[in-house]
């Protein structure tokens, strides 16, 4: 009878802790766990998972990560919440290790939970400026055979604080330029495009527009590359895209230049483009948001363009 009573008490406490988590009241959740211990009721896996959620809601990410480390043989839900805790506390190495284990045979998570974990890792790493971690996460996601969802693109856009539309006024443009993203952001975005095209995958419409908007805001080389991206998108029905900067009758030996390579070595590669070198396709599916795409492409067009930024590499 005592065992039944304790089990019922665990369930009651767990329900109360989950309610505290929903309210973002981590202090209430911790108090409930303390009362459990005083009453001789031992928290179980579900209780600790609920407590993790409460700490995350209360922005106590390190505490949540510490709680996760105490859960023995966590189930899929506990791992999902634990991944969030590790990412938000900046413990990226442990997060990468945890999600890599799911690809190496220790399959506790469902495919949906794995994707959610990758999305959390991408967003948190980018918010912290950990571009190498974000690159590793995206590469692992693709190598595991997953296809980025709209939530994956949304996670990356939010992690980088990207804007989907051009500012409507000069004052707003200047305000944005005072808080431009850190160096490495544009490189990462081009890396995403290269990674997607390597698997012939499409890029989310709003994410593509955000890349162009950032290029327009930065100006200089970033705007030039963005302008070339638009030409590639318009020719995406071709397997590879030839982009000539100037009219020429010279045909060089065909070779493919990746977007990130072009950005980093534009001064030496622009002549190759003039001589017929090829660039990867940019596959943007038609959608209801296509008007946003056209507006973003117009913003980086060099035909009567509106002046944006002036930063140059």
PDB file of C-alpha atoms in Angstrom:
ATOM      1  CA  UNK A   1       0.000   0.000   0.000  1.00  0.00           C
ATOM      2  CA  UNK A   2       2.869   2.344   0.807  1.00  0.00           C
ATOM      3  CA  UNK A   3       4.423   1.650  -2.611  1.00  0.00           C
ATOM      4  CA  UNK A   4       1.141   2.492  -4.348  1.00  0.00           C
ATOM      5  CA  UNK A   5       0.831   5.685  -2.308  1.00  0.00           C
ATOM      6  CA  UNK A   6       4.376   6.760  -3.160  1.00  0.00           C
ATOM      7  CA  UNK A   7       3.784   6.063  -6.849  1.00  0.00           C
ATOM      8  CA  UNK A   8       0.638   8.174  -6.771  1.00  0.00           C
ATOM      9  CA  UNK A   9       2.541  10.940  -4.976  1.00  0.00           C
ATOM     10  CA  UNK A  10       5.279  10.887  -7.643  1.00  0.00           C
ATOM     11  CA  UNK A  11       2.638  11.300 -10.321  1.00  0.00           C
ATOM     12  CA  UNK A  12       0.969  14.145  -8.442  1.00  0.00           C
ATOM     13  CA  UNK A  13       4.252  15.959  -7.861  1.00  0.00           C
ATOM     14  CA  UNK A  14       5.294  15.444 -11.475  1.00  0.00           C
ATOM     15  CA  UNK A  15       1.998  16.914 -12.676  1.00  0.00           C
ATOM     16  CA  UNK A  16       2.443  19.903 -10.359  1.00  0.00           C
ATOM     17  CA  UNK A  17       6.028  20.442 -11.552  1.00  0.00           C
ATOM     18  CA  UNK A  18       4.880  20.276 -15.190  1.00  0.00           C
ATOM     19  CA  UNK A  19       2.283  22.934 -14.396  1.00  0.00           C
ATOM     20  CA  UNK A  20       4.972  25.123 -12.839  1.00  0.00           C
ATOM     21  CA  UNK A  21       7.073  24.645 -15.956  1.00  0.00           C
ATOM     22  CA  UNK A  22       4.184  25.773 -18.152  1.00  0.00           C
ATOM     23  CA  UNK A  23       4.010  28.963 -16.064  1.00  0.00           C
ATOM     24  CA  UNK A  24       7.787  29.461 -16.211  1.00  0.00           C
ATOM     25  CA  UNK A  25       7.942  29.204 -12.417  1.00  0.00           C
ATOM     26  CA  UNK A  26      11.179  27.268 -11.873  1.00  0.00           C
ATOM     27  CA  UNK A  27      11.347  28.277  -8.206  1.00  0.00           C
ATOM     28  CA  UNK A  28       7.993  26.633  -7.559  1.00  0.00           C
ATOM     29  CA  UNK A  29       9.198  23.504  -9.376  1.00  0.00           C
ATOM     30  CA  UNK A  30      12.386  23.341  -7.279  1.00  0.00           C
ATOM     31  CA  UNK A  31      10.359  23.821  -4.119  1.00  0.00           C
ATOM     32  CA  UNK A  32       8.115  20.907  -5.080  1.00  0.00           C
ATOM     33  CA  UNK A  33      11.141  18.651  -5.611  1.00  0.00           C
ATOM     34  CA  UNK A  34      12.494  19.683  -2.202  1.00  0.00           C
ATOM     35  CA  UNK A  35       9.143  18.786  -0.637  1.00  0.00           C
ATOM     36  CA  UNK A  36       9.226  15.430  -2.431  1.00  0.00           C
ATOM     37  CA  UNK A  37      12.611  14.637  -0.906  1.00  0.00           C
ATOM     38  CA  UNK A  38      11.429  15.663   2.555  1.00  0.00           C
ATOM     39  CA  UNK A  39       8.417  13.369   2.206  1.00  0.00           C
ATOM     40  CA  UNK A  40      10.619  10.457   1.156  1.00  0.00           C
ATOM     41  CA  UNK A  41       9.236  10.464  -2.386  1.00  0.00           C
ATOM     42  CA  UNK A  42      11.997   9.908  -4.928  1.00  0.00           C
ATOM     43  CA  UNK A  43      11.732  11.899  -8.210  1.00  0.00           C
ATOM     44  CA  UNK A  44      11.605   9.645 -11.260  1.00  0.00           C
ATOM     45  CA  UNK A  45      12.653  10.214 -14.850  1.00  0.00           C
ATOM     46  CA  UNK A  46       9.458  12.063 -15.750  1.00  0.00           C
ATOM     47  CA  UNK A  47       9.751  14.263 -12.660  1.00  0.00           C
ATOM     48  CA  UNK A  48      13.319  15.295 -13.503  1.00  0.00           C
ATOM     49  CA  UNK A  49      12.363  15.911 -17.124  1.00  0.00           C
ATOM     50  CA  UNK A  50       9.535  18.181 -15.993  1.00  0.00           C
ATOM     51  CA  UNK A  51      11.986  19.949 -13.671  1.00  0.00           C
ATOM     52  CA  UNK A  52      14.365  20.498 -16.597  1.00  0.00           C
ATOM     53  CA  UNK A  53      11.532  22.054 -18.542  1.00  0.00           C
ATOM     54  CA  UNK A  54      10.738  24.365 -15.636  1.00  0.00           C
ATOM     55  CA  UNK A  55      14.363  25.516 -15.408  1.00  0.00           C
ATOM     56  CA  UNK A  56      14.461  26.147 -19.164  1.00  0.00           C
ATOM     57  CA  UNK A  57      11.248  28.171 -18.918  1.00  0.00           C
ATOM     58  CA  UNK A  58      12.865  30.173 -16.121  1.00  0.00           C
ATOM     59  CA  UNK A  59      16.043  30.677 -18.187  1.00  0.00           C
ATOM     60  CA  UNK A  60      18.077  28.629 -15.716  1.00  0.00           C
ATOM     61  CA  UNK A  61      19.817  26.731 -18.485  1.00  0.00           C
ATOM     62  CA  UNK A  62      22.874  25.560 -16.552  1.00  0.00           C
ATOM     63  CA  UNK A  63      20.653  24.164 -13.820  1.00  0.00           C
ATOM     64  CA  UNK A  64      18.613  22.320 -16.457  1.00  0.00           C
ATOM     65  CA  UNK A  65      21.782  20.842 -17.976  1.00  0.00           C
ATOM     66  CA  UNK A  66      22.918  19.737 -14.504  1.00  0.00           C
ATOM     67  CA  UNK A  67      19.580  17.994 -13.897  1.00  0.00           C
ATOM     68  CA  UNK A  68      19.878  16.206 -17.249  1.00  0.00           C
ATOM     69  CA  UNK A  69      23.278  14.828 -16.262  1.00  0.00           C
ATOM     70  CA  UNK A  70      21.594  13.102 -13.290  1.00  0.00           C
ATOM     71  CA  UNK A  71      18.986  11.239 -15.347  1.00  0.00           C
ATOM     72  CA  UNK A  72      20.003   7.614 -15.863  1.00  0.00           C
ATOM     73  CA  UNK A  73      18.951   5.993 -19.144  1.00  0.00           C
ATOM     74  CA  UNK A  74      16.893   8.992 -20.342  1.00  0.00           C
ATOM     75  CA  UNK A  75      14.032   8.333 -22.739  1.00  0.00           C
ATOM     76  CA  UNK A  76      13.415  10.231 -25.968  1.00  0.00           C
ATOM     77  CA  UNK A  77      11.521  13.084 -24.315  1.00  0.00           C
ATOM     78  CA  UNK A  78      14.195  13.533 -21.642  1.00  0.00           C
ATOM     79  CA  UNK A  79      16.929  13.598 -24.294  1.00  0.00           C
ATOM     80  CA  UNK A  80      15.001  16.178 -26.337  1.00  0.00           C
ATOM     81  CA  UNK A  81      14.630  18.470 -23.336  1.00  0.00           C
ATOM     82  CA  UNK A  82      18.231  17.752 -22.322  1.00  0.00           C
ATOM     83  CA  UNK A  83      19.450  18.796 -25.762  1.00  0.00           C
ATOM     84  CA  UNK A  84      17.673  22.119 -25.354  1.00  0.00           C
ATOM     85  CA  UNK A  85      19.292  22.558 -21.943  1.00  0.00           C
ATOM     86  CA  UNK A  86      22.782  21.769 -23.266  1.00  0.00           C
ATOM     87  CA  UNK A  87      22.381  24.093 -26.254  1.00  0.00           C
ATOM     88  CA  UNK A  88      20.951  26.987 -24.274  1.00  0.00           C
ATOM     89  CA  UNK A  89      23.627  26.663 -21.592  1.00  0.00           C
ATOM     90  CA  UNK A  90      26.323  26.820 -24.269  1.00  0.00           C
ATOM     91  CA  UNK A  91      27.497  23.260 -23.702  1.00  0.00           C
ATOM     92  CA  UNK A  92      27.770  22.614 -27.420  1.00  0.00           C
ATOM     93  CA  UNK A  93      30.337  19.814 -27.314  1.00  0.00           C
ATOM     94  CA  UNK A  94      28.053  17.700 -25.140  1.00  0.00           C
ATOM     95  CA  UNK A  95      25.071  18.572 -27.338  1.00  0.00           C
ATOM     96  CA  UNK A  96      26.926  17.507 -30.483  1.00  0.00           C
ATOM     97  CA  UNK A  97      28.043  14.282 -28.794  1.00  0.00           C
ATOM     98  CA  UNK A  98      24.501  13.526 -27.640  1.00  0.00           C
ATOM     99  CA  UNK A  99      22.895  14.018 -31.028  1.00  0.00           C
ATOM    100  CA  UNK A 100      25.745  12.185 -32.789  1.00  0.00           C
ATOM    101  CA  UNK A 101      25.048   9.161 -30.583  1.00  0.00           C
ATOM    102  CA  UNK A 102      21.574   9.059 -32.118  1.00  0.00           C
ATOM    103  CA  UNK A 103      23.203   8.587 -35.521  1.00  0.00           C
ATOM    104  CA  UNK A 104      25.592   5.929 -34.251  1.00  0.00           C
ATOM    105  CA  UNK A 105      23.104   3.282 -33.238  1.00  0.00           C
ATOM    106  CA  UNK A 106      21.860   4.556 -29.866  1.00  0.00           C
ATOM    107  CA  UNK A 107      18.509   5.476 -31.354  1.00  0.00           C
ATOM    108  CA  UNK A 108      16.349   6.668 -28.489  1.00  0.00           C
ATOM    109  CA  UNK A 109      14.966   9.682 -30.344  1.00  0.00           C
ATOM    110  CA  UNK A 110      12.405   9.621 -33.140  1.00  0.00           C
ATOM    111  CA  UNK A 111      13.289  11.286 -36.432  1.00  0.00           C
ATOM    112  CA  UNK A 112      11.178  14.298 -35.467  1.00  0.00           C
ATOM    113  CA  UNK A 113      12.992  14.597 -32.141  1.00  0.00           C
ATOM    114  CA  UNK A 114      16.391  14.365 -33.860  1.00  0.00           C
ATOM    115  CA  UNK A 115      15.408  17.173 -36.218  1.00  0.00           C
ATOM    116  CA  UNK A 116      14.221  19.259 -33.280  1.00  0.00           C
ATOM    117  CA  UNK A 117      17.562  18.652 -31.579  1.00  0.00           C
ATOM    118  CA  UNK A 118      19.504  19.743 -34.633  1.00  0.00           C
ATOM    119  CA  UNK A 119      17.353  22.867 -34.900  1.00  0.00           C
ATOM    120  CA  UNK A 120      18.003  23.775 -31.253  1.00  0.00           C
ATOM    121  CA  UNK A 121      21.717  23.209 -31.728  1.00  0.00           C
ATOM    122  CA  UNK A 122      21.839  25.337 -34.880  1.00  0.00           C
ATOM    123  CA  UNK A 123      19.946  28.257 -33.359  1.00  0.00           C
ATOM    124  CA  UNK A 124      21.862  28.286 -30.076  1.00  0.00           C
ATOM    125  CA  UNK A 125      25.260  27.932 -31.767  1.00  0.00           C
ATOM    126  CA  UNK A 126      24.517  30.792 -34.162  1.00  0.00           C
ATOM    127  CA  UNK A 127      23.198  33.023 -31.375  1.00  0.00           C
ATOM    128  CA  UNK A 128      26.530  32.459 -29.610  1.00  0.00           C
ATOM    129  CA  UNK A 129      28.582  33.076 -32.764  1.00  0.00           C
ATOM    130  CA  UNK A 130      29.801  29.459 -32.753  1.00  0.00           C
ATOM    131  CA  UNK A 131      29.844  29.097 -36.537  1.00  0.00           C
ATOM    132  CA  UNK A 132      32.030  25.979 -36.556  1.00  0.00           C
ATOM    133  CA  UNK A 133      29.538  24.183 -34.319  1.00  0.00           C
ATOM    134  CA  UNK A 134      26.664  25.312 -36.564  1.00  0.00           C
ATOM    135  CA  UNK A 135      28.511  24.075 -39.650  1.00  0.00           C
ATOM    136  CA  UNK A 136      29.144  20.730 -37.997  1.00  0.00           C
ATOM    137  CA  UNK A 137      25.479  20.457 -37.009  1.00  0.00           C
ATOM    138  CA  UNK A 138      24.180  21.192 -40.507  1.00  0.00           C
ATOM    139  CA  UNK A 139      26.708  18.831 -42.089  1.00  0.00           C
ATOM    140  CA  UNK A 140      25.722  16.057 -39.665  1.00  0.00           C
ATOM    141  CA  UNK A 141      22.028  16.664 -40.341  1.00  0.00           C
ATOM    142  CA  UNK A 142      22.526  16.309 -44.093  1.00  0.00           C
ATOM    143  CA  UNK A 143      24.887  13.355 -43.831  1.00  0.00           C
ATOM    144  CA  UNK A 144      22.316  11.543 -41.697  1.00  0.00           C
ATOM    145  CA  UNK A 145      19.871  11.835 -44.598  1.00  0.00           C
ATOM    146  CA  UNK A 146      17.596  14.449 -43.075  1.00  0.00           C
ATOM    147  CA  UNK A 147      16.136  17.248 -45.196  1.00  0.00           C
ATOM    148  CA  UNK A 148      16.052  20.711 -43.563  1.00  0.00           C
ATOM    149  CA  UNK A 149      12.481  21.701 -42.740  1.00  0.00           C
ATOM    150  CA  UNK A 150      10.990  25.178 -42.539  1.00  0.00           C
ATOM    151  CA  UNK A 151      11.743  25.024 -38.821  1.00  0.00           C
ATOM    152  CA  UNK A 152      15.429  24.382 -39.573  1.00  0.00           C
ATOM    153  CA  UNK A 153      15.596  27.474 -41.765  1.00  0.00           C
ATOM    154  CA  UNK A 154      13.652  29.434 -39.166  1.00  0.00           C
ATOM    155  CA  UNK A 155      16.091  28.329 -36.441  1.00  0.00           C
ATOM    156  CA  UNK A 156      19.070  29.526 -38.494  1.00  0.00           C
ATOM    157  CA  UNK A 157      17.388  32.817 -39.394  1.00  0.00           C
ATOM    158  CA  UNK A 158      16.479  33.524 -35.757  1.00  0.00           C
ATOM    159  CA  UNK A 159      19.929  32.477 -34.573  1.00  0.00           C
ATOM    160  CA  UNK A 160      21.469  35.033 -36.932  1.00  0.00           C
ATOM    161  CA  UNK A 161      18.738  37.658 -36.396  1.00  0.00           C
ATOM    162  CA  UNK A 162      18.087  37.914 -40.132  1.00  0.00           C
ATOM    163  CA  UNK A 163      15.437  40.162 -41.670  1.00  0.00           C
ATOM    164  CA  UNK A 164      13.096  38.872 -44.371  1.00  0.00           C
ATOM    165  CA  UNK A 165      12.292  42.244 -45.913  1.00  0.00           C
ATOM    166  CA  UNK A 166      14.175  45.394 -46.823  1.00  0.00           C
ATOM    167  CA  UNK A 167      13.595  48.365 -44.484  1.00  0.00           C
ATOM    168  CA  UNK A 168      10.943  50.728 -45.777  1.00  0.00           C
ATOM    169  CA  UNK A 169      12.750  53.915 -44.749  1.00  0.00           C
ATOM    170  CA  UNK A 170      16.308  55.227 -44.830  1.00  0.00           C
ATOM    171  CA  UNK A 171      16.176  55.733 -41.064  1.00  0.00           C
ATOM    172  CA  UNK A 172      15.311  52.079 -40.478  1.00  0.00           C
ATOM    173  CA  UNK A 173      18.087  51.021 -42.839  1.00  0.00           C
ATOM    174  CA  UNK A 174      20.623  53.053 -40.877  1.00  0.00           C
ATOM    175  CA  UNK A 175      19.318  51.593 -37.624  1.00  0.00           C
ATOM    176  CA  UNK A 176      19.849  48.078 -38.956  1.00  0.00           C
ATOM    177  CA  UNK A 177      23.326  48.905 -40.192  1.00  0.00           C
ATOM    178  CA  UNK A 178      24.305  49.965 -36.674  1.00  0.00           C
ATOM    179  CA  UNK A 179      23.584  46.423 -35.496  1.00  0.00           C
ATOM    180  CA  UNK A 180      24.781  44.304 -38.397  1.00  0.00           C
ATOM    181  CA  UNK A 181      25.647  40.663 -37.635  1.00  0.00           C
ATOM    182  CA  UNK A 182      29.145  39.592 -36.745  1.00  0.00           C
ATOM    183  CA  UNK A 183      31.808  38.677 -39.250  1.00  0.00           C
ATOM    184  CA  UNK A 184      31.279  35.128 -40.395  1.00  0.00           C
ATOM    185  CA  UNK A 185      27.523  35.416 -40.857  1.00  0.00           C
ATOM    186  CA  UNK A 186      27.542  35.882 -44.626  1.00  0.00           C
ATOM    187  CA  UNK A 187      30.160  33.134 -45.000  1.00  0.00           C
ATOM    188  CA  UNK A 188      27.895  30.753 -43.084  1.00  0.00           C
ATOM    189  CA  UNK A 189      24.872  31.602 -45.233  1.00  0.00           C
ATOM    190  CA  UNK A 190      26.815  30.809 -48.395  1.00  0.00           C
ATOM    191  CA  UNK A 191      28.020  27.585 -46.777  1.00  0.00           C
ATOM    192  CA  UNK A 192      24.349  26.669 -46.268  1.00  0.00           C
ATOM    193  CA  UNK A 193      23.619  27.252 -49.954  1.00  0.00           C
ATOM    194  CA  UNK A 194      26.648  25.171 -51.012  1.00  0.00           C
ATOM    195  CA  UNK A 195      25.620  22.365 -48.643  1.00  0.00           C
ATOM    196  CA  UNK A 196      22.057  22.301 -49.943  1.00  0.00           C
ATOM    197  CA  UNK A 197      23.089  22.297 -53.588  1.00  0.00           C
ATOM    198  CA  UNK A 198      25.513  19.425 -52.947  1.00  0.00           C
ATOM    199  CA  UNK A 199      22.378  17.343 -52.316  1.00  0.00           C
ATOM    200  CA  UNK A 200      20.225  19.163 -54.891  1.00  0.00           C
ATOM    201  CA  UNK A 201      17.931  20.463 -52.135  1.00  0.00           C
ATOM    202  CA  UNK A 202      15.815  23.603 -52.237  1.00  0.00           C
ATOM    203  CA  UNK A 203      16.332  26.596 -49.999  1.00  0.00           C
ATOM    204  CA  UNK A 204      13.394  28.004 -48.055  1.00  0.00           C
ATOM    205  CA  UNK A 205      11.880  31.071 -49.769  1.00  0.00           C
ATOM    206  CA  UNK A 206      12.071  33.357 -46.739  1.00  0.00           C
ATOM    207  CA  UNK A 207      15.598  32.204 -45.884  1.00  0.00           C
ATOM    208  CA  UNK A 208      16.779  32.995 -49.425  1.00  0.00           C
ATOM    209  CA  UNK A 209      15.166  36.429 -49.219  1.00  0.00           C
ATOM    210  CA  UNK A 210      16.918  37.020 -45.884  1.00  0.00           C
ATOM    211  CA  UNK A 211      20.311  36.329 -47.464  1.00  0.00           C
ATOM    212  CA  UNK A 212      19.655  38.925 -50.150  1.00  0.00           C
ATOM    213  CA  UNK A 213      18.343  41.467 -47.642  1.00  0.00           C
ATOM    214  CA  UNK A 214      21.513  41.050 -45.576  1.00  0.00           C
ATOM    215  CA  UNK A 215      23.622  41.482 -48.718  1.00  0.00           C
ATOM    216  CA  UNK A 216      21.796  44.716 -49.520  1.00  0.00           C
ATOM    217  CA  UNK A 217      22.235  45.976 -45.956  1.00  0.00           C
ATOM    218  CA  UNK A 218      25.959  45.184 -45.948  1.00  0.00           C
ATOM    219  CA  UNK A 219      26.629  46.569 -49.418  1.00  0.00           C
ATOM    220  CA  UNK A 220      30.015  46.168 -51.092  1.00  0.00           C
ATOM    221  CA  UNK A 221      31.126  42.648 -51.937  1.00  0.00           C
ATOM    222  CA  UNK A 222      28.233  41.042 -50.081  1.00  0.00           C
ATOM    223  CA  UNK A 223      25.793  42.917 -52.301  1.00  0.00           C
ATOM    224  CA  UNK A 224      27.721  41.905 -55.406  1.00  0.00           C
ATOM    225  CA  UNK A 225      27.602  38.232 -54.414  1.00  0.00           C
ATOM    226  CA  UNK A 226      23.891  38.549 -53.637  1.00  0.00           C
ATOM    227  CA  UNK A 227      23.301  39.989 -57.091  1.00  0.00           C
ATOM    228  CA  UNK A 228      25.036  36.984 -58.639  1.00  0.00           C
ATOM    229  CA  UNK A 229      22.908  34.696 -56.466  1.00  0.00           C
ATOM    230  CA  UNK A 230      19.773  36.145 -58.032  1.00  0.00           C
ATOM    231  CA  UNK A 231      21.022  35.329 -61.519  1.00  0.00           C
ATOM    232  CA  UNK A 232      21.767  31.795 -60.413  1.00  0.00           C
ATOM    233  CA  UNK A 233      18.276  31.459 -58.942  1.00  0.00           C
ATOM    234  CA  UNK A 234      16.694  32.617 -62.190  1.00  0.00           C
ATOM    235  CA  UNK A 235      18.640  29.949 -64.052  1.00  0.00           C
ATOM    236  CA  UNK A 236      18.007  27.205 -61.515  1.00  0.00           C
ATOM    237  CA  UNK A 237      16.457  24.948 -64.137  1.00  0.00           C
ATOM    238  CA  UNK A 238      20.009  24.342 -65.375  1.00  0.00           C
ATOM    239  CA  UNK A 239      22.233  21.872 -63.565  1.00  0.00           C
ATOM    240  CA  UNK A 240      25.007  24.439 -63.333  1.00  0.00           C
ATOM    241  CA  UNK A 241      24.924  28.133 -64.013  1.00  0.00           C
ATOM    242  CA  UNK A 242      27.297  30.173 -66.140  1.00  0.00           C
ATOM    243  CA  UNK A 243      27.593  33.750 -64.970  1.00  0.00           C
ATOM    244  CA  UNK A 244      29.557  36.254 -67.010  1.00  0.00           C
ATOM    245  CA  UNK A 245      30.433  39.582 -65.456  1.00  0.00           C
ATOM    246  CA  UNK A 246      31.419  41.040 -68.818  1.00  0.00           C
ATOM    247  CA  UNK A 247      30.787  40.019 -72.443  1.00  0.00           C
ATOM    248  CA  UNK A 248      33.544  37.739 -73.648  1.00  0.00           C
ATOM    249  CA  UNK A 249      34.235  35.282 -76.429  1.00  0.00           C
ATOM    250  CA  UNK A 250      36.886  33.476 -74.392  1.00  0.00           C
ATOM    251  CA  UNK A 251      35.769  30.094 -73.091  1.00  0.00           C
ATOM    252  CA  UNK A 252      37.840  28.808 -70.207  1.00  0.00           C
ATOM    253  CA  UNK A 253      37.978  25.216 -69.102  1.00  0.00           C
ATOM    254  CA  UNK A 254      34.697  24.725 -67.251  1.00  0.00           C
ATOM    255  CA  UNK A 255      34.955  24.444 -63.485  1.00  0.00           C
ATOM    256  CA  UNK A 256      32.564  24.838 -60.610  1.00  0.00           C
ATOM    257  CA  UNK A 257      33.176  27.628 -58.086  1.00  0.00           C
ATOM    258  CA  UNK A 258      31.313  27.242 -54.804  1.00  0.00           C
ATOM    259  CA  UNK A 259      29.571  30.277 -53.322  1.00  0.00           C
ATOM    260  CA  UNK A 260      31.728  30.503 -50.228  1.00  0.00           C
ATOM    261  CA  UNK A 261      34.875  30.105 -52.322  1.00  0.00           C
ATOM    262  CA  UNK A 262      33.729  32.944 -54.584  1.00  0.00           C
ATOM    263  CA  UNK A 263      33.080  35.212 -51.598  1.00  0.00           C
ATOM    264  CA  UNK A 264      36.460  34.576 -50.015  1.00  0.00           C
ATOM    265  CA  UNK A 265      38.438  34.884 -53.245  1.00  0.00           C
ATOM    266  CA  UNK A 266      36.323  37.196 -55.377  1.00  0.00           C
ATOM    267  CA  UNK A 267      39.175  39.417 -56.551  1.00  0.00           C
ATOM    268  CA  UNK A 268      41.016  36.436 -58.065  1.00  0.00           C
ATOM    269  CA  UNK A 269      37.964  34.469 -59.256  1.00  0.00           C
ATOM    270  CA  UNK A 270      35.927  37.207 -60.924  1.00  0.00           C
ATOM    271  CA  UNK A 271      37.954  36.841 -64.121  1.00  0.00           C
ATOM    272  CA  UNK A 272      37.166  33.125 -64.137  1.00  0.00           C
ATOM    273  CA  UNK A 273      33.486  34.063 -64.051  1.00  0.00           C
ATOM    274  CA  UNK A 274      34.019  36.370 -66.996  1.00  0.00           C
ATOM    275  CA  UNK A 275      35.539  33.435 -68.842  1.00  0.00           C
ATOM    276  CA  UNK A 276      32.615  31.097 -68.271  1.00  0.00           C
ATOM    277  CA  UNK A 277      33.284  29.404 -64.968  1.00  0.00           C
ATOM    278  CA  UNK A 278      30.204  27.821 -63.430  1.00  0.00           C
ATOM    279  CA  UNK A 279      28.398  28.499 -60.175  1.00  0.00           C
ATOM    280  CA  UNK A 280      26.012  26.220 -58.240  1.00  0.00           C
ATOM    281  CA  UNK A 281      22.284  26.504 -58.756  1.00  0.00           C
ATOM    282  CA  UNK A 282      20.099  28.141 -56.124  1.00  0.00           C
ATOM    283  CA  UNK A 283      16.854  26.210 -55.970  1.00  0.00           C
ATOM    284  CA  UNK A 284      13.999  28.297 -54.574  1.00  0.00           C
ATOM    285  CA  UNK A 285      10.539  26.714 -54.822  1.00  0.00           C
ATOM    286  CA  UNK A 286       7.566  28.779 -55.916  1.00  0.00           C
ATOM    287  CA  UNK A 287       5.374  29.817 -53.009  1.00  0.00           C
ATOM    288  CA  UNK A 288       2.931  32.442 -51.810  1.00  0.00           C
ATOM    289  CA  UNK A 289       5.946  34.365 -50.496  1.00  0.00           C
ATOM    290  CA  UNK A 290       7.488  34.793 -53.948  1.00  0.00           C
ATOM    291  CA  UNK A 291       6.689  38.490 -53.998  1.00  0.00           C
ATOM    292  CA  UNK A 292       9.140  38.817 -51.094  1.00  0.00           C
ATOM    293  CA  UNK A 293      11.785  37.040 -53.204  1.00  0.00           C
ATOM    294  CA  UNK A 294      11.326  39.450 -56.110  1.00  0.00           C
ATOM    295  CA  UNK A 295      11.516  42.465 -53.797  1.00  0.00           C
ATOM    296  CA  UNK A 296      14.732  41.165 -52.222  1.00  0.00           C
ATOM    297  CA  UNK A 297      16.235  40.430 -55.629  1.00  0.00           C
ATOM    298  CA  UNK A 298      15.386  43.932 -56.792  1.00  0.00           C
ATOM    299  CA  UNK A 299      17.174  45.339 -53.721  1.00  0.00           C
ATOM    300  CA  UNK A 300      20.483  43.775 -54.794  1.00  0.00           C
ATOM    301  CA  UNK A 301      20.080  44.401 -58.497  1.00  0.00           C
ATOM    302  CA  UNK A 302      22.818  46.541 -60.007  1.00  0.00           C
ATOM    303  CA  UNK A 303      20.362  48.021 -62.475  1.00  0.00           C
ATOM    304  CA  UNK A 304      19.248  51.247 -60.857  1.00  0.00           C
ATOM    305  CA  UNK A 305      19.851  49.843 -57.379  1.00  0.00           C
ATOM    306  CA  UNK A 306      19.098  51.763 -54.209  1.00  0.00           C
ATOM    307  CA  UNK A 307      22.195  52.446 -52.150  1.00  0.00           C
ATOM    308  CA  UNK A 308      22.422  50.286 -49.038  1.00  0.00           C
ATOM    309  CA  UNK A 309      25.622  49.761 -47.105  1.00  0.00           C
ATOM    310  CA  UNK A 310      29.212  50.330 -48.080  1.00  0.00           C
ATOM    311  CA  UNK A 311      31.095  47.651 -46.163  1.00  0.00           C
ATOM    312  CA  UNK A 312      33.711  45.923 -48.280  1.00  0.00           C
ATOM    313  CA  UNK A 313      36.079  43.099 -47.719  1.00  0.00           C
TER     314      UNK A 313
END
